[in-house]
mmCIF file of C-alpha atoms in Angstrom:
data_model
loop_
_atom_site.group_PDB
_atom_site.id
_atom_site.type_symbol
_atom_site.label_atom_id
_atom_site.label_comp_id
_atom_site.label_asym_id
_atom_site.label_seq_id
_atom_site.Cartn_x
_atom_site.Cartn_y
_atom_site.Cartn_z
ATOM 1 C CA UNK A 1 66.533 -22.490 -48.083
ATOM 2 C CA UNK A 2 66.464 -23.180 -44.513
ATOM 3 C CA UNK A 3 69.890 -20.920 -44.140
ATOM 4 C CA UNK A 4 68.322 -18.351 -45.930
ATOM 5 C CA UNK A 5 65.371 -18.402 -43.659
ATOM 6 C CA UNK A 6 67.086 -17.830 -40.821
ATOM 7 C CA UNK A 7 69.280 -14.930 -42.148
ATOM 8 C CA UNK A 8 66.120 -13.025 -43.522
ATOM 9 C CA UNK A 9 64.474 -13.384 -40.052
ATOM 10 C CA UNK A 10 67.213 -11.934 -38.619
ATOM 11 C CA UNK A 11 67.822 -8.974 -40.881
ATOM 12 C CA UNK A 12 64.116 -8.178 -41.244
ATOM 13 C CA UNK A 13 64.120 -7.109 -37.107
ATOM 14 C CA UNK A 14 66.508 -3.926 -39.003
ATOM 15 C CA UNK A 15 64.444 -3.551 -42.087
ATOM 16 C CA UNK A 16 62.377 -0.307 -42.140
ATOM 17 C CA UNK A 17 60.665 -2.105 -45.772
ATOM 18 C CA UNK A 18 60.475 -4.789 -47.985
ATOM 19 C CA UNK A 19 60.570 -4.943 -51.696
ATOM 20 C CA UNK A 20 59.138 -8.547 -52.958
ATOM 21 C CA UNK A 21 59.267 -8.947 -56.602
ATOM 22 C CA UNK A 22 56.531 -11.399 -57.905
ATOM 23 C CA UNK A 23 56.381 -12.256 -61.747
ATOM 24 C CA UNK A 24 53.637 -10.583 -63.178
ATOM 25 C CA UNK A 25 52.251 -13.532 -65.007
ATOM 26 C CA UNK A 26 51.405 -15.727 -61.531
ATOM 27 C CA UNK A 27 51.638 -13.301 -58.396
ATOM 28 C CA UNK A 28 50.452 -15.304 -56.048
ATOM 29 C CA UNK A 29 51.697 -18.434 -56.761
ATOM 30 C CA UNK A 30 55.315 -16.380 -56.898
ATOM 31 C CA UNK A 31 54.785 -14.711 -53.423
ATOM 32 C CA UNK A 32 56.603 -16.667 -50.973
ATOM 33 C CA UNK A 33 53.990 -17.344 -47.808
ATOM 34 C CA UNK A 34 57.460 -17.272 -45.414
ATOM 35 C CA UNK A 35 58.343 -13.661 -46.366
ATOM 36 C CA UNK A 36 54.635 -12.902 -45.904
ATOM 37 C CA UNK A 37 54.817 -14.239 -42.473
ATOM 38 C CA UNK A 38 58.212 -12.614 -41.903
ATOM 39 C CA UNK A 39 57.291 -8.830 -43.014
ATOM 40 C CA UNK A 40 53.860 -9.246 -41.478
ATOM 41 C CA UNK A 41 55.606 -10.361 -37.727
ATOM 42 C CA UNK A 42 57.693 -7.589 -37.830
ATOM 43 C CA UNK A 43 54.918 -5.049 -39.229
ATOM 44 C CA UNK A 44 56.774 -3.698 -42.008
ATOM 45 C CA UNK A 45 55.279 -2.509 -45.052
ATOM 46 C CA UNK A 46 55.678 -3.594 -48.287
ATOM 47 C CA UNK A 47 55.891 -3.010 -52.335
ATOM 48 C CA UNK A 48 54.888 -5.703 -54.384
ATOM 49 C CA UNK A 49 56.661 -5.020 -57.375
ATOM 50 C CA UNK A 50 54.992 -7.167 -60.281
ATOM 51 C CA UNK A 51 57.889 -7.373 -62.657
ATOM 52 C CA UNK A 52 58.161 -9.169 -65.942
ATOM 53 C CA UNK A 53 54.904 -6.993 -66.839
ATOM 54 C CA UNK A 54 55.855 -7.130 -70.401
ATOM 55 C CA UNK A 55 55.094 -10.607 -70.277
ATOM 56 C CA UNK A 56 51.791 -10.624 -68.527
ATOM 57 C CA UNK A 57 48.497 -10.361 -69.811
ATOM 58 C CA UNK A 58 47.491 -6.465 -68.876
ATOM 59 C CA UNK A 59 44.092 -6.884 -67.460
ATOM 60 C CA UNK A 60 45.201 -9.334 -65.551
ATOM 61 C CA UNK A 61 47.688 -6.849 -64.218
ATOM 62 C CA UNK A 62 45.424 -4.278 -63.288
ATOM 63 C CA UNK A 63 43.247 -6.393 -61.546
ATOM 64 C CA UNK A 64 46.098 -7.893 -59.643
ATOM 65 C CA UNK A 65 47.619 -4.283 -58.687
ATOM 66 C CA UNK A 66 44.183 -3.399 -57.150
ATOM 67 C CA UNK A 67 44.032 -6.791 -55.106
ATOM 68 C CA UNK A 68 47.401 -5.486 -53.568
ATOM 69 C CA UNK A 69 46.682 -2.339 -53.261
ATOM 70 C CA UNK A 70 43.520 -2.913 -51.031
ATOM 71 C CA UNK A 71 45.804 -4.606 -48.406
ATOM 72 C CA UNK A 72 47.000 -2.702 -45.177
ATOM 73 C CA UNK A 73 50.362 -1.709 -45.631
ATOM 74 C CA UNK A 74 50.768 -2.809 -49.573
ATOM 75 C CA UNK A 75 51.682 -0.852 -52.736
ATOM 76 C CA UNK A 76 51.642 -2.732 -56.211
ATOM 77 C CA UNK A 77 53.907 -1.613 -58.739
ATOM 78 C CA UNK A 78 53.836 -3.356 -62.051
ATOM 79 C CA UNK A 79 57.033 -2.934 -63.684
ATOM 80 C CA UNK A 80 59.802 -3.976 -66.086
ATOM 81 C CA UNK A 81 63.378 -3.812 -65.860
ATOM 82 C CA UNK A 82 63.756 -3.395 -69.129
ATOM 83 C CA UNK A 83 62.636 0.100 -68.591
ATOM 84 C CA UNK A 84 65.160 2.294 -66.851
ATOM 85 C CA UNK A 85 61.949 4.731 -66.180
ATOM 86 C CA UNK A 86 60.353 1.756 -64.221
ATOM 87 C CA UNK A 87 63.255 1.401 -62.105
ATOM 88 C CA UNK A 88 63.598 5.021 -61.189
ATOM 89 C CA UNK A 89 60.584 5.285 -59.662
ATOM 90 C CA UNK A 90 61.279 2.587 -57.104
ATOM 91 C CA UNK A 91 63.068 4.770 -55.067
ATOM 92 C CA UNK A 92 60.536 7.517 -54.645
ATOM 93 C CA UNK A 93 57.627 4.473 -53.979
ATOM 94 C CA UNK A 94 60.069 3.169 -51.300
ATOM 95 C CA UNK A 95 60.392 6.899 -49.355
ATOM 96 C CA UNK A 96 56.580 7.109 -49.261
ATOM 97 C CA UNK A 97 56.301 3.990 -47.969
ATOM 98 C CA UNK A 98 58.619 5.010 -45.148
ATOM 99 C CA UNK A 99 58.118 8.733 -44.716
ATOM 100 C CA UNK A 100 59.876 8.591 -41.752
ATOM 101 C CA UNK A 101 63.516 7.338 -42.938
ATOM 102 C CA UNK A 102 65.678 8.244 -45.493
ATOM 103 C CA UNK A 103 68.148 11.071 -43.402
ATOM 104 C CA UNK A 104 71.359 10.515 -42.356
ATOM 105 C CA UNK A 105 70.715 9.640 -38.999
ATOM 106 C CA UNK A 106 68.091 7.214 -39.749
ATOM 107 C CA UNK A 107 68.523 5.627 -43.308
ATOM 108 C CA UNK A 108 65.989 3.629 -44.815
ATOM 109 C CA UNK A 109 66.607 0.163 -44.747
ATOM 110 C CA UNK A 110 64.973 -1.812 -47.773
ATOM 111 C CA UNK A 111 65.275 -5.577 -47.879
ATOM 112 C CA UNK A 112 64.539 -7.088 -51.466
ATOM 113 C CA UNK A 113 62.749 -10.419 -51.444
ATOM 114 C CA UNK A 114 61.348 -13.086 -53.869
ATOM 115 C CA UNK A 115 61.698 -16.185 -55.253
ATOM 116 C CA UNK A 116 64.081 -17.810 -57.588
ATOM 117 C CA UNK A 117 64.372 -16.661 -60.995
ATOM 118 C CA UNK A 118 61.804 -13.572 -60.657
ATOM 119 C CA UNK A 119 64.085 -10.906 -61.786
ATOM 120 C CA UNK A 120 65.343 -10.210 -58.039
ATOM 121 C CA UNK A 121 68.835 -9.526 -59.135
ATOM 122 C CA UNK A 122 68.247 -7.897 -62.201
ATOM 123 C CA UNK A 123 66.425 -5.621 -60.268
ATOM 124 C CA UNK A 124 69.235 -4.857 -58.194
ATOM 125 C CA UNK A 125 71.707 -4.183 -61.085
ATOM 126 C CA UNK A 126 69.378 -1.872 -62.291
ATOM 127 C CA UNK A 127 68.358 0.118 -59.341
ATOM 128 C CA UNK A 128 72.300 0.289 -58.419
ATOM 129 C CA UNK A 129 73.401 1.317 -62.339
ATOM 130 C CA UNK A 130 75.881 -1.274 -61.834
ATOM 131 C CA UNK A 131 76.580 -5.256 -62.005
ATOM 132 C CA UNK A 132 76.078 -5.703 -58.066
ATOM 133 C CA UNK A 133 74.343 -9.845 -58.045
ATOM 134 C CA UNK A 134 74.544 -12.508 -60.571
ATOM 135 C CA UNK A 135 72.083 -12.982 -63.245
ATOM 136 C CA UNK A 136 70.835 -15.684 -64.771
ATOM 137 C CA UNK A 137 68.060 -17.935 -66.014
ATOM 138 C CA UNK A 138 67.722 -20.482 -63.608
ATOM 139 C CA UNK A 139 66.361 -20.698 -60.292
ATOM 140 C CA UNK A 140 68.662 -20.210 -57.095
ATOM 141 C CA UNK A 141 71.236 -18.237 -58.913
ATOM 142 C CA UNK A 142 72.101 -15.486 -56.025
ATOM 143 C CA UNK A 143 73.614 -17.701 -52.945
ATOM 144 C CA UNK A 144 74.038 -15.605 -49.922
ATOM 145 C CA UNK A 145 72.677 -11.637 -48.561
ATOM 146 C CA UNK A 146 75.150 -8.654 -49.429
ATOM 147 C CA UNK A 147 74.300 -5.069 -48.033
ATOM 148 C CA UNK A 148 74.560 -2.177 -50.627
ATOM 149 C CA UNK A 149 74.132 1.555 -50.621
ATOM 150 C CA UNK A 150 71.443 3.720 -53.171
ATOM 151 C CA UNK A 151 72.749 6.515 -52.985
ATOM 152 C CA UNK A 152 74.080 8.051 -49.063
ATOM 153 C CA UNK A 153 70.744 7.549 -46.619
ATOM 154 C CA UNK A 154 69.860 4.160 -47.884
ATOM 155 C CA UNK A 155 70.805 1.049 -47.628
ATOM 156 C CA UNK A 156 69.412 -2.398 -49.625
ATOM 157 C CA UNK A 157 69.744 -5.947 -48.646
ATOM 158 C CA UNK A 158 69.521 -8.422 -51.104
ATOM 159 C CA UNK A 159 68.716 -11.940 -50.204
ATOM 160 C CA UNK A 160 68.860 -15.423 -52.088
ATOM 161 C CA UNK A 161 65.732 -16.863 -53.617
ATOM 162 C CA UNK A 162 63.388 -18.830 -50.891
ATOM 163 C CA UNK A 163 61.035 -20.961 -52.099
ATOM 164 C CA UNK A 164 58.849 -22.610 -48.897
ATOM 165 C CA UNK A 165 59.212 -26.465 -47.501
ATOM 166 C CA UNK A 166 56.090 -27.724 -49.185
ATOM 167 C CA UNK A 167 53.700 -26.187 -52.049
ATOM 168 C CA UNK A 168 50.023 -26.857 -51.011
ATOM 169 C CA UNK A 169 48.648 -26.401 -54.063
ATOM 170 C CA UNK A 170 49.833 -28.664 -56.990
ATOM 171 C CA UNK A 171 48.894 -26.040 -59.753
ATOM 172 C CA UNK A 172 51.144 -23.319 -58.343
ATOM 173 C CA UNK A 173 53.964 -25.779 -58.894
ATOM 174 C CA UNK A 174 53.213 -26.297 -62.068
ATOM 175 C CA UNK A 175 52.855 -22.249 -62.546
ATOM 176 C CA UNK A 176 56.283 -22.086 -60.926
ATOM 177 C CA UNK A 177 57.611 -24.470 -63.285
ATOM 178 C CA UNK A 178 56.452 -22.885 -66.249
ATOM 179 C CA UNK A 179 57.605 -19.872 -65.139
ATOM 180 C CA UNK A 180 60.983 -21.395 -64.670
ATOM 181 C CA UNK A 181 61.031 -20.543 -60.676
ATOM 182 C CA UNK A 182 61.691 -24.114 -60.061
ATOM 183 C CA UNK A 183 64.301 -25.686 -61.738
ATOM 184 C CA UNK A 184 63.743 -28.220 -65.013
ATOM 185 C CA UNK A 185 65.034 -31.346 -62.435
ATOM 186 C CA UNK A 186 61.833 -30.751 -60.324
ATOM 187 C CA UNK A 187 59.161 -31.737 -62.182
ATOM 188 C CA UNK A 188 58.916 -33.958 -65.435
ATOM 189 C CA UNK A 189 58.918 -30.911 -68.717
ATOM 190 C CA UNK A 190 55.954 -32.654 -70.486
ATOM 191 C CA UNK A 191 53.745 -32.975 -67.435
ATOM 192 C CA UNK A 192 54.156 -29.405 -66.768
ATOM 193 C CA UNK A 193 53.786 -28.075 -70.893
ATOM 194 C CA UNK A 194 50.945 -30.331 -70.667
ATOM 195 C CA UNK A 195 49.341 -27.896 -67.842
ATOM 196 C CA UNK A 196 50.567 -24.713 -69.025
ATOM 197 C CA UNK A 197 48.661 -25.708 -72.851
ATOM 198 C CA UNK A 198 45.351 -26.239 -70.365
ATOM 199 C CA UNK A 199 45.643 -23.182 -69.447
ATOM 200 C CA UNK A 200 46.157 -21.431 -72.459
ATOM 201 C CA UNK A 201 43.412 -24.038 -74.592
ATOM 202 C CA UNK A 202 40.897 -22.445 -71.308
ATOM 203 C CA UNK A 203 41.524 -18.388 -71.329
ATOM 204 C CA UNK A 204 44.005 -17.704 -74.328
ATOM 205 C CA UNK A 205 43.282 -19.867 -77.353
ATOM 206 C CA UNK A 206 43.833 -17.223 -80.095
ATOM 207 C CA UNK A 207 47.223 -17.715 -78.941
ATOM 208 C CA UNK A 208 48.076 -21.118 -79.777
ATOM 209 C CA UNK A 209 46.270 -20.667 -82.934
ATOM 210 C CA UNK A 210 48.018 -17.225 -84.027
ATOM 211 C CA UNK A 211 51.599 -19.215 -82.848
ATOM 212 C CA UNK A 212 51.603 -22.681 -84.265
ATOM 213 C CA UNK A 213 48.618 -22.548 -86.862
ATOM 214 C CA UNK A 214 46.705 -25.334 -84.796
ATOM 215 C CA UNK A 215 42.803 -26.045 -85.294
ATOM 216 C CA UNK A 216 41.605 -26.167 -81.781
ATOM 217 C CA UNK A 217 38.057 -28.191 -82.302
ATOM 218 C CA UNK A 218 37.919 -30.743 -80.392
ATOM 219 C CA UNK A 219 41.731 -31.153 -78.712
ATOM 220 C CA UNK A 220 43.060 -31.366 -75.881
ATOM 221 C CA UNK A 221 45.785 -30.081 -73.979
ATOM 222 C CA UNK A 222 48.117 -33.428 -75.286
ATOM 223 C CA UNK A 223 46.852 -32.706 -79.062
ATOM 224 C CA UNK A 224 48.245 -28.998 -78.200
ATOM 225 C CA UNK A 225 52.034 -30.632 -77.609
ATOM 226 C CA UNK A 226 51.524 -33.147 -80.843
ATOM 227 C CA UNK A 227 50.188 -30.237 -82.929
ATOM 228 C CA UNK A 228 53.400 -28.346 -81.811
ATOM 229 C CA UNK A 229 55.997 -31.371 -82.263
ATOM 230 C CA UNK A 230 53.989 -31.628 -85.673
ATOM 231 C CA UNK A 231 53.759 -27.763 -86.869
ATOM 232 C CA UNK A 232 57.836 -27.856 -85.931
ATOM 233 C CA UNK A 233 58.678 -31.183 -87.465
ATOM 234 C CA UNK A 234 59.940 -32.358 -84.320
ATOM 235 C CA UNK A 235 60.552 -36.369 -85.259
ATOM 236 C CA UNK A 236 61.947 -39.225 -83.372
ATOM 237 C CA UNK A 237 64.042 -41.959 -85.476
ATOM 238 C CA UNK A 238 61.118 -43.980 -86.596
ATOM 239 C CA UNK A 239 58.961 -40.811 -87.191
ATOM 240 C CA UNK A 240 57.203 -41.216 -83.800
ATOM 241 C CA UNK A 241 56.504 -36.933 -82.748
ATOM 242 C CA UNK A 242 59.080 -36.025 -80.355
ATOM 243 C CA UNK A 243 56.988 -35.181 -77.563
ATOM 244 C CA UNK A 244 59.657 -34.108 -75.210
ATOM 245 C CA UNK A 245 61.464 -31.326 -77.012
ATOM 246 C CA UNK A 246 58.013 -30.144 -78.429
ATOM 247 C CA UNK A 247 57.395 -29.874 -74.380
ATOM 248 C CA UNK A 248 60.344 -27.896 -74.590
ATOM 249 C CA UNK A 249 59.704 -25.824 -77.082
ATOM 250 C CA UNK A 250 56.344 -24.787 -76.245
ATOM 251 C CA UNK A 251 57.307 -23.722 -72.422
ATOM 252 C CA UNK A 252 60.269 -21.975 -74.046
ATOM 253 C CA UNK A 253 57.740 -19.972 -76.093
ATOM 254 C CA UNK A 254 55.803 -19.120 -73.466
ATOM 255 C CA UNK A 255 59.078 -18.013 -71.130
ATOM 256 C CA UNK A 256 60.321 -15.704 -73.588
ATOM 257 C CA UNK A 257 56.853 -13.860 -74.239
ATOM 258 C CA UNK A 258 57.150 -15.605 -77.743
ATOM 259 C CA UNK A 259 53.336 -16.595 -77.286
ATOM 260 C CA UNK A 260 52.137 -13.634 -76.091
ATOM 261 C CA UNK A 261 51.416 -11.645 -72.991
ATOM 262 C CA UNK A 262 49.968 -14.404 -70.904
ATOM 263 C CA UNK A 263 48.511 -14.417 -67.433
ATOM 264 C CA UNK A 264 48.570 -17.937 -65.668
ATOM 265 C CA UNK A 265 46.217 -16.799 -62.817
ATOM 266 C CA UNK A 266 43.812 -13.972 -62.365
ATOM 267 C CA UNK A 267 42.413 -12.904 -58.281
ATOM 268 C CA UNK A 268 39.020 -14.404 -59.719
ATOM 269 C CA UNK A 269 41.357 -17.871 -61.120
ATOM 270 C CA UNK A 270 43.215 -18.053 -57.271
ATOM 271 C CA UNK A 271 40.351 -17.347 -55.252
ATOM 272 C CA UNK A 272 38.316 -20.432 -57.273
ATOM 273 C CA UNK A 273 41.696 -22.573 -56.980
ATOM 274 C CA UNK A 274 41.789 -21.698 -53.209
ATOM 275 C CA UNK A 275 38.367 -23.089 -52.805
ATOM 276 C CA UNK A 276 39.125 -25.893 -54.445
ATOM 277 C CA UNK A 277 41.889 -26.969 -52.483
ATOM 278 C CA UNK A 278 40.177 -26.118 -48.950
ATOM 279 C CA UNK A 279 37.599 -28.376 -50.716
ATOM 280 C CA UNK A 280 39.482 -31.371 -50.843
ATOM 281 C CA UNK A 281 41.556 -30.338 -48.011
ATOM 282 C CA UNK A 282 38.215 -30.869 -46.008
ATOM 283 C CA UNK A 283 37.505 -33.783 -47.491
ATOM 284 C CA UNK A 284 41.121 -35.916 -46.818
ATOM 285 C CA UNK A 285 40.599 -34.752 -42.995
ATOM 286 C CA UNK A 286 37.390 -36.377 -42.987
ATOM 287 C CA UNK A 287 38.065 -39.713 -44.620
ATOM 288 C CA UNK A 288 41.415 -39.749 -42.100
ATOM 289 C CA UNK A 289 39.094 -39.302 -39.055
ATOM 290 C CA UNK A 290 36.397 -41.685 -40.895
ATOM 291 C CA UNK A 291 39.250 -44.269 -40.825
ATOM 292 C CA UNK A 292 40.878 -43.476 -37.655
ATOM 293 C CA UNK A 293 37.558 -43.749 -36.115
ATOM 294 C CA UNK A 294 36.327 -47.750 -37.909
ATOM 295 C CA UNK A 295 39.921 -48.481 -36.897
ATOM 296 C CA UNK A 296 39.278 -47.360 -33.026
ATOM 297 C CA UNK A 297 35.996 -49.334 -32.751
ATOM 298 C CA UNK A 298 37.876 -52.340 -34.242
ATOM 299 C CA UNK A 299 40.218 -52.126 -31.566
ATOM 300 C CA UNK A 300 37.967 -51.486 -29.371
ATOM 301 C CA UNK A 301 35.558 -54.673 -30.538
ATOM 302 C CA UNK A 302 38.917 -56.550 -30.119
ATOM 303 C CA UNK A 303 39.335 -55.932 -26.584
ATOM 304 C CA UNK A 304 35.732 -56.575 -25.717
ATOM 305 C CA UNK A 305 36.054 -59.984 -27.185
ATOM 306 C CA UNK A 306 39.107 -60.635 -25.659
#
């Protein structure tokens, strides 16, 4: 990640725009605050493309594309690239981003950016008409930055997958584990089904019911894994419910749009989650400074009675 880093600091100094693809179903948690920092150092302007849209709950969507689309320098575009008339537009969206490239003796330089496992190179395929990056479901599958040409006056970088050195917030994790951005060795499968079925029990509980039958009165996001394992007949020897690959099966659902078009966050959801965290942000500093201060007048009593 680190290598990567580097590399995309270096090519963005000879970028004229950058594409970052978010997934549709958790933008923010999906935008990458390093390529944010990046684009924004070197002024460059930007289309969020919000792919996977198929997946995503819709008025989620639009609410997300006009978040975007309020900020200097920003164009949303939700998308699919399952939809070859999505693609095509990209191109078009990129030359009025850049009005003033695109000729032969000043191409416009796109660099395409995102995390792992957003549909970064399946975006590329597409947009090329030809098998240019490696696809796959799993995080970190494109390894190093290759320069290609759309068509004669411009030119797209592709780059691997960053994801940033720490995640502040524990619930985009668990968003970005759902999601499959991070890979299954991360984080422990039932902990994160167990979030994901919070989230649905809270904003999409016609869901669960409509999927797996379950009577929702009175459960809770564990009797939403146990009412899977049970609806499936997933058994351990002994009969105990297999809680793990009901885990599995339930995040699989919910990958594969099997559950429905779900939204994990909404600007009104991030805004309340970024309060939250400030919150007890605040609060840590001031127990640390609470208990660097008792430990400074101990000292301090120390040397006194010394």
């Amino acid at each position: 990640m680190n290598a990567a880093r580097k590399k995309a600091a270096e090519q963005m100094e000879n970028t004229d725009l950058v594409i970052e693809v978010l997934d549709a179903r958790l933008p923010e948690a999906s935008c990458n605050p390093m390529v944010e920092e990046l684009r924004l150092f070197r002024q460059r302007p930007c289309l969020k493309i919000l792919n996977k849209v198929d997946l995503a709950d819709p008025e989620a969507t639009k609410a997300w594309s006009a978040f975007y689309d309020a900020q200097e320098g920003v164009t949303a575009y939700p998308m699919t690239t399952k939809k070859p008339a999505d693609v095509a537009r990209i191109p078009d969206l990129c030359q009025s981003l850049a009005p003033h490239r695109g000729v032969p003796t000043k191409p416009l330089r796109i660099m395409i950016m995102g995390i792992p496992n957003v549909g970064k190179s399946t975006l590329m395929n597409a947009l090329l008409k030809k098998k240019v990056a490696k696809v796959g479901d799993e995080p970190a599958v494109t390894k190093m930055q290759q320069k290609l040409y759309l068509g004669k006056n411009t030119i797209l970088v592709d780059t691997p997958g960053m994801l940033w050195p720490k995640i502040a917030m524990a619930s985009d994790g668990m968003m970005l584990a759902a999601s499959h951005a991070i890979g299954s060795n991360a984080l422990i499968e039932e902990e994160v089904a167990v979030f994901l079925a919070e989230v649905l029990l809270e904003r999409y509980p016609q869901l669960l019911t409509a999927r797996y039958g379950l009577k929702l009165d009175g459960i809770d996001a564990i009797g939403v894994i146990e009412g899977v394992a049970a609806r499936r007949g997933f058994r351990q020897k002994g009969g105990d419910l297999d809680f793990e690959k009901a885990s599995h099966t339930f995040l699989q659902d919910y990958r594969s749009g099997a559950l429905g078009r779900i939204s994990l966050e909404t600007p009104e959801t991030r805004a309340a989650r970024l309060m939250q965290h400030e919150a007890e942000m605040a609060a840590k500093a001031a127990k640390a400074a609470a208990a660097a201060a008792e430990k400074a007048e101990r000292n301090a009593r120390g040397k006194r009675g010394t």
